[in-house]
mmCIF file of C-alpha atoms in Angstrom:
data_model
loop_
_atom_site.group_PDB
_atom_site.id
_atom_site.type_symbol
_atom_site.label_atom_id
_atom_site.label_comp_id
_atom_site.label_asym_id
_atom_site.label_seq_id
_atom_site.Cartn_x
_atom_site.Cartn_y
_atom_site.Cartn_z
ATOM 1 C CA MET A 1478 4.496 8.348 26.546
ATOM 2 C CA LEU A 1479 1.202 10.194 27.026
ATOM 3 C CA ASP A 1480 1.216 11.178 23.359
ATOM 4 C CA PHE A 1481 1.721 7.525 22.417
ATOM 5 C CA PHE A 1482 -1.282 6.372 24.446
ATOM 6 C CA PHE A 1483 -3.323 9.283 23.121
ATOM 7 C CA ARG A 1484 -2.608 8.233 19.545
ATOM 8 C CA LEU A 1485 -3.182 4.562 20.324
ATOM 9 C CA TYR A 1486 -6.567 5.318 21.872
ATOM 10 C CA TYR A 1487 -7.835 7.339 18.927
ATOM 11 C CA ILE A 1488 -6.391 4.943 16.363
ATOM 12 C CA SER A 1489 -8.348 2.143 18.071
ATOM 13 C CA ASN A 1490 -11.408 4.310 18.756
ATOM 14 C CA PRO A 1491 -11.614 6.893 15.974
ATOM 15 C CA PRO A 1492 -14.284 9.524 16.660
ATOM 16 C CA LYS A 1493 -17.149 8.900 14.272
ATOM 17 C CA VAL A 1494 -18.556 11.696 12.174
ATOM 18 C CA ALA A 1495 -21.938 11.707 10.498
ATOM 19 C CA ALA A 1496 -21.896 10.995 6.782
ATOM 20 C CA GLN A 1497 -23.119 13.761 4.543
ATOM 21 C CA SER A 1498 -26.560 13.422 3.024
ATOM 22 C CA ALA A 1499 -27.035 12.316 -0.579
ATOM 23 C CA SER A 1500 -28.213 15.849 -1.435
ATOM 24 C CA SER A 1501 -25.109 17.539 -0.069
ATOM 25 C CA ASN A 1502 -22.418 19.039 -2.244
ATOM 26 C CA PRO A 1503 -20.184 17.148 -2.781
ATOM 27 C CA LYS A 1504 -22.193 13.953 -2.616
ATOM 28 C CA PRO A 1505 -20.667 11.284 -0.341
ATOM 29 C CA LEU A 1506 -18.908 8.386 -2.037
ATOM 30 C CA LYS A 1507 -20.367 4.919 -1.599
ATOM 31 C CA PHE A 1508 -17.663 2.274 -1.311
ATOM 32 C CA GLY A 1509 -18.009 -1.337 -2.380
ATOM 33 C CA CYS A 1510 -15.447 -3.801 -1.013
ATOM 34 C CA LEU A 1511 -14.285 -6.856 -2.953
ATOM 35 C CA GLY A 1512 -13.822 -9.720 -0.520
ATOM 36 C CA ALA A 1513 -13.618 -9.832 3.255
ATOM 37 C CA ALA A 1514 -9.867 -9.384 3.613
ATOM 38 C CA LYS A 1515 -8.144 -8.956 6.974
ATOM 39 C CA ILE A 1516 -6.703 -5.618 5.873
ATOM 40 C CA THR A 1517 -10.120 -4.044 5.266
ATOM 41 C CA PRO A 1518 -10.954 -2.902 8.820
ATOM 42 C CA GLY A 1519 -7.719 -0.934 9.173
ATOM 43 C CA ALA A 1520 -7.439 0.249 5.580
ATOM 44 C CA LEU A 1521 -11.066 1.145 4.840
ATOM 45 C CA VAL A 1522 -13.523 0.677 7.694
ATOM 46 C CA ASN A 1523 -11.832 2.624 10.492
ATOM 47 C CA PRO A 1524 -10.731 5.547 8.274
ATOM 48 C CA SER A 1525 -14.278 5.832 6.904
ATOM 49 C CA HIS A 1526 -15.660 6.550 10.381
ATOM 50 C CA THR A 1527 -13.936 9.925 10.467
ATOM 51 C CA HIS A 1528 -14.582 11.005 6.871
ATOM 52 C CA PRO A 1529 -18.000 12.595 6.224
ATOM 53 C CA GLU A 1530 -17.788 11.904 2.481
ATOM 54 C CA VAL A 1531 -17.349 8.123 2.771
ATOM 55 C CA VAL A 1532 -20.161 5.596 3.074
ATOM 56 C CA LEU A 1533 -19.537 1.874 3.625
ATOM 57 C CA TYR A 1534 -22.157 0.725 1.182
ATOM 58 C CA ALA A 1535 -21.515 -2.882 0.124
ATOM 59 C CA VAL A 1536 -19.219 -5.875 0.502
ATOM 60 C CA ALA A 1537 -19.021 -8.918 -1.761
ATOM 61 C CA ALA A 1538 -17.580 -12.338 -0.971
ATOM 62 C CA ARG A 1539 -17.707 -15.731 -2.647
ATOM 63 C CA ASP A 1540 -19.589 -17.008 0.396
ATOM 64 C CA LYS A 1541 -22.842 -15.046 0.914
ATOM 65 C CA ALA A 1542 -22.966 -15.894 4.625
ATOM 66 C CA ARG A 1543 -19.447 -14.588 5.093
ATOM 67 C CA ALA A 1544 -20.326 -11.395 3.237
ATOM 68 C CA GLU A 1545 -23.390 -10.856 5.417
ATOM 69 C CA GLU A 1546 -21.419 -11.495 8.600
ATOM 70 C CA PHE A 1547 -18.681 -9.081 7.487
ATOM 71 C CA ALA A 1548 -21.250 -6.428 6.529
ATOM 72 C CA THR A 1549 -22.993 -6.664 9.891
ATOM 73 C CA LYS A 1550 -19.753 -6.554 11.861
ATOM 74 C CA HIS A 1551 -18.240 -3.609 10.025
ATOM 75 C CA GLY A 1552 -21.287 -1.530 9.109
ATOM 76 C CA PHE A 1553 -21.759 -2.106 5.374
ATOM 77 C CA GLN A 1554 -25.318 -1.563 4.177
ATOM 78 C CA LYS A 1555 -25.458 -4.422 1.663
ATOM 79 C CA ALA A 1556 -23.862 -7.812 1.078
ATOM 80 C CA TYR A 1557 -23.335 -9.695 -2.164
ATOM 81 C CA GLY A 1558 -22.308 -13.319 -2.369
ATOM 82 C CA GLY A 1559 -21.954 -16.335 -4.601
ATOM 83 C CA SER A 1560 -20.108 -16.869 -7.850
ATOM 84 C CA MET A 1561 -21.497 -13.614 -9.311
ATOM 85 C CA GLY A 1562 -21.257 -11.571 -6.125
ATOM 86 C CA TYR A 1563 -18.256 -9.474 -7.162
ATOM 87 C CA GLN A 1564 -19.779 -8.563 -10.515
ATOM 88 C CA GLU A 1565 -23.220 -7.887 -9.037
ATOM 89 C CA MET A 1566 -21.707 -5.374 -6.632
ATOM 90 C CA ILE A 1567 -19.806 -3.692 -9.470
ATOM 91 C CA ASN A 1568 -23.051 -3.513 -11.425
ATOM 92 C CA ASP A 1569 -24.854 -1.805 -8.529
ATOM 93 C CA PRO A 1570 -25.459 1.778 -9.731
ATOM 94 C CA GLU A 1571 -25.222 3.071 -6.153
ATOM 95 C CA VAL A 1572 -21.557 2.091 -5.849
ATOM 96 C CA ASP A 1573 -19.102 4.901 -6.634
ATOM 97 C CA VAL A 1574 -15.798 3.343 -5.560
ATOM 98 C CA ILE A 1575 -14.462 -0.203 -5.480
ATOM 99 C CA TYR A 1576 -11.901 -1.109 -2.839
ATOM 100 C CA ASN A 1577 -9.857 -4.041 -4.132
ATOM 101 C CA PRO A 1578 -7.868 -5.952 -1.458
ATOM 102 C CA LEU A 1579 -8.085 -9.291 -3.271
ATOM 103 C CA PRO A 1580 -5.016 -11.523 -3.701
ATOM 104 C CA ASN A 1581 -2.411 -9.942 -6.004
ATOM 105 C CA GLY A 1582 -3.170 -12.321 -8.842
ATOM 106 C CA LEU A 1583 -6.788 -11.095 -8.953
ATOM 107 C CA HIS A 1584 -6.052 -7.365 -8.861
ATOM 108 C CA PHE A 1585 -5.848 -6.906 -12.620
ATOM 109 C CA GLU A 1586 -9.063 -8.734 -13.528
ATOM 110 C CA TRP A 1587 -11.300 -7.120 -10.933
ATOM 111 C CA THR A 1588 -9.832 -3.645 -11.256
ATOM 112 C CA MET A 1589 -10.400 -3.745 -15.011
ATOM 113 C CA LYS A 1590 -13.953 -4.974 -14.447
ATOM 114 C CA ALA A 1591 -14.575 -2.212 -11.899
ATOM 115 C CA LEU A 1592 -13.283 0.437 -14.302
ATOM 116 C CA LYS A 1593 -15.374 -1.040 -17.084
ATOM 117 C CA GLY A 1594 -18.355 -0.644 -14.754
ATOM 118 C CA GLY A 1595 -17.576 3.042 -14.283
ATOM 119 C CA LYS A 1596 -16.163 2.814 -10.745
ATOM 120 C CA HIS A 1597 -13.153 4.521 -9.229
ATOM 121 C CA VAL A 1598 -10.744 2.064 -7.597
ATOM 122 C CA LEU A 1599 -8.684 2.102 -4.418
ATOM 123 C CA LEU A 1600 -6.306 -0.750 -5.206
ATOM 124 C CA GLU A 1601 -4.176 -2.541 -2.650
ATOM 125 C CA LYS A 1602 -0.466 -2.889 -3.356
ATOM 126 C CA PRO A 1603 1.157 -4.264 -5.344
ATOM 127 C CA ALA A 1604 -1.258 -3.112 -8.026
ATOM 128 C CA THR A 1605 -0.706 -6.076 -10.330
ATOM 129 C CA ASP A 1606 1.608 -8.990 -11.056
ATOM 130 C CA THR A 1607 3.309 -7.261 -13.998
ATOM 131 C CA ALA A 1608 4.111 -3.772 -15.274
ATOM 132 C CA ASN A 1609 2.117 -4.492 -18.434
ATOM 133 C CA GLU A 1610 -1.013 -5.124 -16.387
ATOM 134 C CA ALA A 1611 -0.502 -1.890 -14.449
ATOM 135 C CA ALA A 1612 -0.156 0.064 -17.693
ATOM 136 C CA GLN A 1613 -3.421 -1.427 -19.000
ATOM 137 C CA ILE A 1614 -5.262 -0.421 -15.821
ATOM 138 C CA TYR A 1615 -4.181 3.207 -16.003
ATOM 139 C CA ALA A 1616 -4.817 3.428 -19.727
ATOM 140 C CA LEU A 1617 -8.411 2.317 -19.177
ATOM 141 C CA ALA A 1618 -8.838 4.631 -16.182
ATOM 142 C CA GLU A 1619 -7.636 7.602 -18.214
ATOM 143 C CA ARG A 1620 -9.938 6.762 -21.107
ATOM 144 C CA LYS A 1621 -12.930 6.537 -18.811
ATOM 145 C CA GLY A 1622 -12.011 9.519 -16.639
ATOM 146 C CA LEU A 1623 -11.750 7.468 -13.454
ATOM 147 C CA VAL A 1624 -9.374 7.501 -10.494
ATOM 148 C CA VAL A 1625 -7.170 4.534 -9.568
ATOM 149 C CA LEU A 1626 -4.786 4.689 -6.628
ATOM 150 C CA GLU A 1627 -2.286 2.021 -5.656
ATOM 151 C CA ALA A 1628 -2.551 1.982 -1.858
ATOM 152 C CA PHE A 1629 0.993 2.652 -0.693
ATOM 153 C CA HIS A 1630 -0.519 4.224 2.416
ATOM 154 C CA TYR A 1631 2.777 5.207 4.086
ATOM 155 C CA ARG A 1632 3.400 7.784 1.332
ATOM 156 C CA PHE A 1633 0.539 9.951 2.592
ATOM 157 C CA HIS A 1634 1.842 10.299 6.139
ATOM 158 C CA PRO A 1635 3.826 13.383 7.252
ATOM 159 C CA ALA A 1636 6.740 11.244 8.512
ATOM 160 C CA ILE A 1637 8.069 9.939 5.193
ATOM 161 C CA GLN A 1638 7.275 13.286 3.569
ATOM 162 C CA ARG A 1639 9.404 15.031 6.198
ATOM 163 C CA VAL A 1640 12.313 12.735 5.346
ATOM 164 C CA LYS A 1641 11.870 13.546 1.669
ATOM 165 C CA ALA A 1642 11.731 17.281 2.398
ATOM 166 C CA ILE A 1643 15.025 17.157 4.303
ATOM 167 C CA LEU A 1644 16.658 15.278 1.432
ATOM 168 C CA ASP A 1645 15.257 17.700 -1.130
ATOM 169 C CA SER A 1646 16.559 20.673 0.887
ATOM 170 C CA LYS A 1647 20.137 19.416 0.272
ATOM 171 C CA GLU A 1648 20.929 20.028 3.952
ATOM 172 C CA LEU A 1649 22.911 16.781 3.859
ATOM 173 C CA GLY A 1650 24.169 17.113 0.308
ATOM 174 C CA ALA A 1651 23.648 14.696 -2.553
ATOM 175 C CA ILE A 1652 22.415 11.168 -1.866
ATOM 176 C CA THR A 1653 24.968 8.375 -2.231
ATOM 177 C CA ASN A 1654 23.250 5.307 -0.768
ATOM 178 C CA ILE A 1655 19.762 4.277 0.293
ATOM 179 C CA SER A 1656 19.197 1.181 2.408
ATOM 180 C CA ILE A 1657 15.666 -0.039 3.166
ATOM 181 C CA SER A 1658 14.627 -3.072 5.201
ATOM 182 C CA LEU A 1659 11.165 -4.410 5.903
ATOM 183 C CA THR A 1660 10.533 -7.715 7.655
ATOM 184 C CA ALA A 1661 7.821 -9.671 9.434
ATOM 185 C CA PRO A 1662 8.381 -12.305 12.124
ATOM 186 C CA SER A 1663 7.893 -16.006 11.470
ATOM 187 C CA GLY A 1664 4.234 -16.952 11.575
ATOM 188 C CA THR A 1665 2.903 -13.657 10.243
ATOM 189 C CA ALA A 1666 1.859 -15.496 7.089
ATOM 190 C CA LYS A 1667 0.748 -19.050 7.891
ATOM 191 C CA ASP A 1668 1.532 -22.006 5.641
ATOM 192 C CA ASP A 1669 -1.804 -21.701 3.816
ATOM 193 C CA ASP A 1670 -1.571 -17.925 3.382
ATOM 194 C CA ILE A 1671 -2.206 -16.553 -0.110
ATOM 195 C CA ARG A 1672 1.164 -14.784 0.089
ATOM 196 C CA TRP A 1673 2.867 -18.152 -0.392
ATOM 197 C CA LYS A 1674 0.891 -19.030 -3.528
ATOM 198 C CA TYR A 1675 2.731 -18.337 -6.773
ATOM 199 C CA GLU A 1676 -0.435 -18.471 -8.888
ATOM 200 C CA LEU A 1677 -1.935 -15.665 -6.752
ATOM 201 C CA GLY A 1678 1.117 -13.428 -7.032
ATOM 202 C CA GLY A 1679 2.749 -14.489 -3.772
ATOM 203 C CA GLY A 1680 6.249 -13.883 -2.477
ATOM 204 C CA SER A 1681 8.195 -11.569 -0.197
ATOM 205 C CA THR A 1682 9.207 -9.285 -3.062
ATOM 206 C CA MET A 1683 5.527 -8.765 -3.868
ATOM 207 C CA ASP A 1684 4.532 -8.073 -0.258
ATOM 208 C CA PRO A 1685 6.972 -6.222 2.032
ATOM 209 C CA GLY A 1686 9.400 -5.989 -0.886
ATOM 210 C CA SER A 1687 7.026 -3.856 -2.931
ATOM 211 C CA TYR A 1688 7.175 -1.199 -0.207
ATOM 212 C CA THR A 1689 10.977 -1.179 -0.275
ATOM 213 C CA VAL A 1690 11.052 -0.714 -4.041
ATOM 214 C CA ASN A 1691 8.488 2.083 -3.851
ATOM 215 C CA ALA A 1692 10.316 3.857 -1.023
ATOM 216 C CA LEU A 1693 13.604 3.552 -2.885
ATOM 217 C CA HIS A 1694 12.602 5.487 -5.961
ATOM 218 C CA TYR A 1695 10.516 7.929 -3.873
ATOM 219 C CA LEU A 1696 13.458 8.932 -1.668
ATOM 220 C CA ALA A 1697 15.887 8.916 -4.599
ATOM 221 C CA SER A 1698 13.533 11.128 -6.647
ATOM 222 C CA SER A 1699 14.324 8.970 -9.669
ATOM 223 C CA ASN A 1700 14.025 5.452 -10.989
ATOM 224 C CA PRO A 1701 16.833 2.864 -10.951
ATOM 225 C CA SER A 1702 18.823 2.155 -14.081
ATOM 226 C CA SER A 1703 19.719 -1.485 -13.363
ATOM 227 C CA VAL A 1704 19.594 -4.324 -10.858
ATOM 228 C CA MET A 1705 23.227 -4.960 -10.006
ATOM 229 C CA LYS A 1706 22.569 -8.108 -8.005
ATOM 230 C CA ALA A 1707 19.679 -9.910 -6.356
ATOM 231 C CA SER A 1708 19.144 -13.144 -4.490
ATOM 232 C CA ALA A 1709 16.186 -14.822 -2.869
ATOM 233 C CA VAL A 1710 15.339 -17.832 -0.726
ATOM 234 C CA PRO A 1711 12.180 -19.917 -1.306
ATOM 235 C CA TYR A 1712 9.582 -20.282 1.427
ATOM 236 C CA SER A 1713 10.147 -24.027 1.580
ATOM 237 C CA SER A 1714 11.630 -26.898 -0.406
ATOM 238 C CA ALA A 1715 8.189 -27.988 -1.596
ATOM 239 C CA PRO A 1716 7.763 -27.917 -5.401
ATOM 240 C CA GLU A 1717 4.914 -25.391 -5.173
ATOM 241 C CA HIS A 1718 7.243 -22.920 -3.448
ATOM 242 C CA LYS A 1719 10.034 -23.106 -6.011
ATOM 243 C CA LYS A 1720 9.204 -19.591 -7.257
ATOM 244 C CA VAL A 1721 7.786 -18.187 -4.017
ATOM 245 C CA ASP A 1722 10.406 -16.185 -2.145
ATOM 246 C CA GLN A 1723 10.495 -15.956 1.624
ATOM 247 C CA ARG A 1724 13.141 -13.229 1.603
ATOM 248 C CA PHE A 1725 15.180 -11.304 -0.915
ATOM 249 C CA THR A 1726 18.068 -8.885 -1.124
ATOM 250 C CA ALA A 1727 18.807 -6.636 -4.060
ATOM 251 C CA THR A 1728 21.232 -3.889 -5.012
ATOM 252 C CA LEU A 1729 20.053 -1.372 -7.597
ATOM 253 C CA ALA A 1730 22.008 1.321 -9.416
ATOM 254 C CA PHE A 1731 20.859 4.800 -10.444
ATOM 255 C CA GLU A 1732 22.282 6.973 -13.212
ATOM 256 C CA ASN A 1733 23.087 9.713 -10.668
ATOM 257 C CA ASN A 1734 25.447 7.328 -8.817
ATOM 258 C CA ILE A 1735 23.019 6.460 -6.051
ATOM 259 C CA VAL A 1736 23.131 2.830 -4.904
ATOM 260 C CA GLY A 1737 19.984 1.301 -3.413
ATOM 261 C CA GLU A 1738 20.086 -1.733 -1.122
ATOM 262 C CA LEU A 1739 16.840 -3.561 -0.356
ATOM 263 C CA TYR A 1740 15.974 -6.369 2.013
ATOM 264 C CA SER A 1741 12.660 -7.938 2.882
ATOM 265 C CA ASN A 1742 11.692 -11.063 4.756
ATOM 266 C CA LEU A 1743 8.114 -12.211 5.173
ATOM 267 C CA ASN A 1744 9.060 -15.001 7.553
ATOM 268 C CA GLU A 1745 12.024 -13.958 9.692
ATOM 269 C CA SER A 1746 13.121 -16.810 11.962
ATOM 270 C CA ARG A 1747 12.678 -16.631 15.738
ATOM 271 C CA ILE A 1748 15.615 -16.205 18.100
ATOM 272 C CA PHE A 1749 16.523 -19.651 19.485
ATOM 273 C CA GLY A 1750 13.410 -20.840 17.636
ATOM 274 C CA ILE A 1751 11.197 -19.250 20.307
ATOM 275 C CA ILE A 1752 11.492 -15.456 20.565
ATOM 276 C CA PRO A 1753 9.951 -13.424 17.708
ATOM 277 C CA ARG A 1754 12.317 -10.892 16.180
ATOM 278 C CA ILE A 1755 11.443 -7.223 16.178
ATOM 279 C CA PRO A 1756 10.428 -6.278 12.612
ATOM 280 C CA LYS A 1757 12.885 -4.199 10.613
ATOM 281 C CA LEU A 1758 11.082 -1.071 9.429
ATOM 282 C CA THR A 1759 13.955 1.231 8.594
ATOM 283 C CA ALA A 1760 15.064 3.439 5.725
ATOM 284 C CA THR A 1761 18.549 4.964 5.904
ATOM 285 C CA VAL A 1762 19.815 7.506 3.398
ATOM 286 C CA GLN A 1763 23.538 8.238 3.301
ATOM 287 C CA CYS A 1764 24.464 11.585 1.796
ATOM 288 C CA GLU A 1765 27.690 13.409 1.038
ATOM 289 C CA SER A 1766 27.385 15.452 4.250
ATOM 290 C CA GLY A 1767 25.691 13.116 6.686
ATOM 291 C CA TYR A 1768 22.777 10.728 6.850
ATOM 292 C CA ILE A 1769 19.092 10.547 7.714
ATOM 293 C CA GLU A 1770 17.238 7.523 9.030
ATOM 294 C CA ILE A 1771 13.584 6.882 9.745
ATOM 295 C CA PHE A 1772 12.484 4.120 12.059
ATOM 296 C CA ASN A 1773 9.055 2.675 11.242
ATOM 297 C CA PHE A 1774 8.417 4.327 7.900
ATOM 298 C CA LEU A 1775 5.601 1.827 7.226
ATOM 299 C CA ILE A 1776 3.181 2.559 10.096
ATOM 300 C CA PRO A 1777 4.599 5.754 11.637
ATOM 301 C CA SER A 1778 1.258 6.817 13.115
ATOM 302 C CA TYR A 1779 1.864 4.488 16.072
ATOM 303 C CA TYR A 1780 5.445 5.531 16.713
ATOM 304 C CA HIS A 1781 8.422 6.640 14.702
ATOM 305 C CA TYR A 1782 11.497 8.812 14.850
ATOM 306 C CA ILE A 1783 13.677 10.517 12.265
ATOM 307 C CA THR A 1784 17.391 10.831 12.962
ATOM 308 C CA VAL A 1785 19.231 13.591 11.104
ATOM 309 C CA ALA A 1786 23.004 13.407 11.437
ATOM 310 C CA PRO A 1787 25.002 16.090 9.553
ATOM 311 C CA SER A 1788 28.728 15.404 9.248
ATOM 312 C CA GLY A 1789 30.569 17.430 11.864
ATOM 313 C CA GLY A 1790 27.346 18.867 13.286
ATOM 314 C CA PRO A 1791 24.910 18.036 16.083
ATOM 315 C CA ARG A 1792 22.589 15.113 15.521
ATOM 316 C CA ARG A 1793 18.869 15.689 16.020
ATOM 317 C CA THR A 1794 15.698 13.628 16.245
ATOM 318 C CA GLU A 1795 12.432 14.676 14.657
ATOM 319 C CA LYS A 1796 8.890 13.313 14.611
ATOM 320 C CA ALA A 1797 6.056 14.204 12.253
ATOM 321 C CA TYR A 1798 2.565 12.983 13.110
ATOM 322 C CA SER A 1799 0.658 15.770 11.406
ATOM 323 C CA PHE A 1800 1.289 18.474 8.844
ATOM 324 C CA LYS A 1801 1.972 22.036 9.860
ATOM 325 C CA GLY A 1802 -0.101 24.876 8.532
ATOM 326 C CA SER A 1803 -3.190 24.410 6.379
ATOM 327 C CA ALA A 1804 -2.823 20.719 5.484
ATOM 328 C CA LYS A 1805 -5.452 18.364 6.875
ATOM 329 C CA GLY A 1806 -4.726 15.815 9.573
ATOM 330 C CA GLU A 1807 -4.557 14.969 13.254
ATOM 331 C CA ASP A 1808 -1.692 13.469 15.260
ATOM 332 C CA TRP A 1809 -3.636 10.200 15.585
ATOM 333 C CA TRP A 1810 -4.531 9.863 11.906
ATOM 334 C CA THR A 1811 -3.200 6.601 10.540
ATOM 335 C CA THR A 1812 -1.432 6.291 7.216
ATOM 336 C CA TYR A 1813 -4.683 4.835 5.852
ATOM 337 C CA ARG A 1814 -6.663 7.841 7.078
ATOM 338 C CA TYR A 1815 -4.277 10.235 5.339
ATOM 339 C CA GLN A 1816 -4.532 8.053 2.241
ATOM 340 C CA MET A 1817 -8.324 8.142 2.315
ATOM 341 C CA GLU A 1818 -8.287 11.929 2.584
ATOM 342 C CA ALA A 1819 -6.150 12.176 -0.545
ATOM 343 C CA PHE A 1820 -8.169 9.582 -2.457
ATOM 344 C CA VAL A 1821 -11.523 11.234 -1.715
ATOM 345 C CA ASP A 1822 -10.115 14.649 -2.574
ATOM 346 C CA LYS A 1823 -8.952 13.314 -5.947
ATOM 347 C CA VAL A 1824 -12.270 11.647 -6.773
ATOM 348 C CA GLN A 1825 -14.218 14.729 -5.684
ATOM 349 C CA GLY A 1826 -12.154 16.962 -7.955
ATOM 350 C CA ARG A 1827 -10.040 18.575 -5.251
ATOM 351 C CA THR A 1828 -6.236 18.676 -5.179
ATOM 352 C CA PRO A 1829 -4.897 16.029 -2.763
ATOM 353 C CA GLN A 1830 -2.046 16.834 -0.385
ATOM 354 C CA THR A 1831 0.085 14.271 -2.237
ATOM 355 C CA TRP A 1832 -0.510 11.610 -4.857
ATOM 356 C CA LEU A 1833 0.995 8.531 -6.487
ATOM 357 C CA GLU A 1834 1.003 9.033 -10.222
ATOM 358 C CA PRO A 1835 0.255 6.135 -12.600
ATOM 359 C CA GLN A 1836 3.843 6.005 -13.848
ATOM 360 C CA GLU A 1837 5.064 5.361 -10.306
ATOM 361 C CA THR A 1838 2.939 2.233 -10.083
ATOM 362 C CA ILE A 1839 4.054 1.041 -13.512
ATOM 363 C CA GLU A 1840 7.729 1.653 -12.659
ATOM 364 C CA ASN A 1841 7.349 -0.103 -9.318
ATOM 365 C CA MET A 1842 6.099 -3.241 -11.027
ATOM 366 C CA LYS A 1843 8.817 -2.938 -13.667
ATOM 367 C CA TRP A 1844 11.561 -3.060 -11.020
ATOM 368 C CA ILE A 1845 9.888 -5.804 -9.016
ATOM 369 C CA GLU A 1846 9.916 -7.866 -12.210
ATOM 370 C CA ALA A 1847 13.552 -6.904 -12.824
ATOM 371 C CA ILE A 1848 14.523 -8.113 -9.334
ATOM 372 C CA TYR A 1849 12.691 -11.393 -9.877
ATOM 373 C CA ASP A 1850 14.447 -11.782 -13.210
ATOM 374 C CA LYS A 1851 17.848 -11.198 -11.617
ATOM 375 C CA ASP A 1852 17.363 -13.600 -8.709
ATOM 376 C CA GLY A 1853 15.923 -16.301 -10.986
ATOM 377 C CA PHE A 1854 12.479 -16.554 -9.423
ATOM 378 C CA GLY A 1855 10.757 -14.945 -12.405
ATOM 379 C CA SER A 1856 7.786 -12.577 -12.603
ATOM 380 C CA ARG A 1857 4.463 -13.588 -11.128
ATOM 381 C CA PRO A 1858 2.090 -15.083 -13.733
ATOM 382 C CA HIS A 1859 0.226 -12.659 -15.966
ATOM 383 C CA SER A 1860 -3.551 -12.724 -15.508
ATOM 384 C CA THR A 1861 -5.526 -14.846 -17.943
ATOM 385 C CA TYR A 1862 -8.279 -12.231 -17.985
ATOM 386 C CA VAL A 1863 -8.682 -10.473 -21.319
ATOM 387 C CA PHE A 1864 -10.481 -7.140 -21.325
ATOM 388 C CA HIS A 1865 -13.234 -6.497 -23.886
ATOM 389 C CA ASP A 1866 -15.140 -3.247 -24.313
ATOM 390 C CA ASP A 1867 -18.473 -4.991 -24.976
ATOM 391 C CA LYS A 1868 -19.890 -1.870 -26.611
ATOM 392 C CA ASP A 1869 -19.054 0.157 -23.507
ATOM 393 C CA THR A 1870 -18.315 3.644 -24.858
ATOM 394 C CA LYS A 1871 -18.102 5.710 -21.676
#
């Protein structure tokens, strides 16, 4: 219990470190943030306080007043606003990195524009609406020698990596089934939330569902071969929600005989219409000689536990809040703080503790599209933005 309160305190009050000077080696990275999204404080602002190579430099919003208010509240040095605010921030030569937490349907356009402007990109998940868009992003990043990371933050935490290590050790034998559930209680996304807007890439499969797909092929150490079955339920009966899923279930097959079962619900109903349900945040892997389960794989920095149950042997519980040995990290580091460490290391030319390769992002979008195809909801609309080099030869 004391450890829990210790972590909670430092997660809420991370100890600030002084940013390195511009003349230091390596030079600190100046981040520009697209929009004033609710995720930004936890995903970017708080982690930056404890990283000496990160500077909160600028934020851009369609409304200049909102951008200025956000900058003042969260410690950004500059604010851009108006119809050209996003592009003006990208054009700022002081900006090194663009953080893109915009609605899913805008990820492709503004990530391509950021790369065109010579900026590295920390890109919120899911990276795009389609696999084709994801492939275009990474092709441009490779050509320009820039870093793009799809922000599946949980992958950088020791907890999920410990689960993977146990599976890879073959202590429990070969994997036979993986079941992953991720839900949010009713009211998490209000009626006017962007996650219910088809044209902006909305839907449960795109939000919590994207985590389940990513975790599936990560734990399986391979990609699925087919979607055996999938079904989904629309958010409401309104015409605009015809293709916007509130929840989905899917069963995927792998060539090595693994079966993956996924479930996500972005609007899980209340008990008796009053009591919010506890979110499902569980991944269970059944193996030939036992099973392993992690509770709270998504935000394990607050609390989690890993149950390892060998067939015919004693069951044990493990926890992993930090890495052992030489790897960086503290028990109170959030998944986003571990992610930032890896991202900065990559941009600065160091080897990160772990990384999500471009093909993982492309495959993730491929299987999200395949699930949508199977359940009849269809892929989210491809961006209308068309990239042009405009004599940019970098």
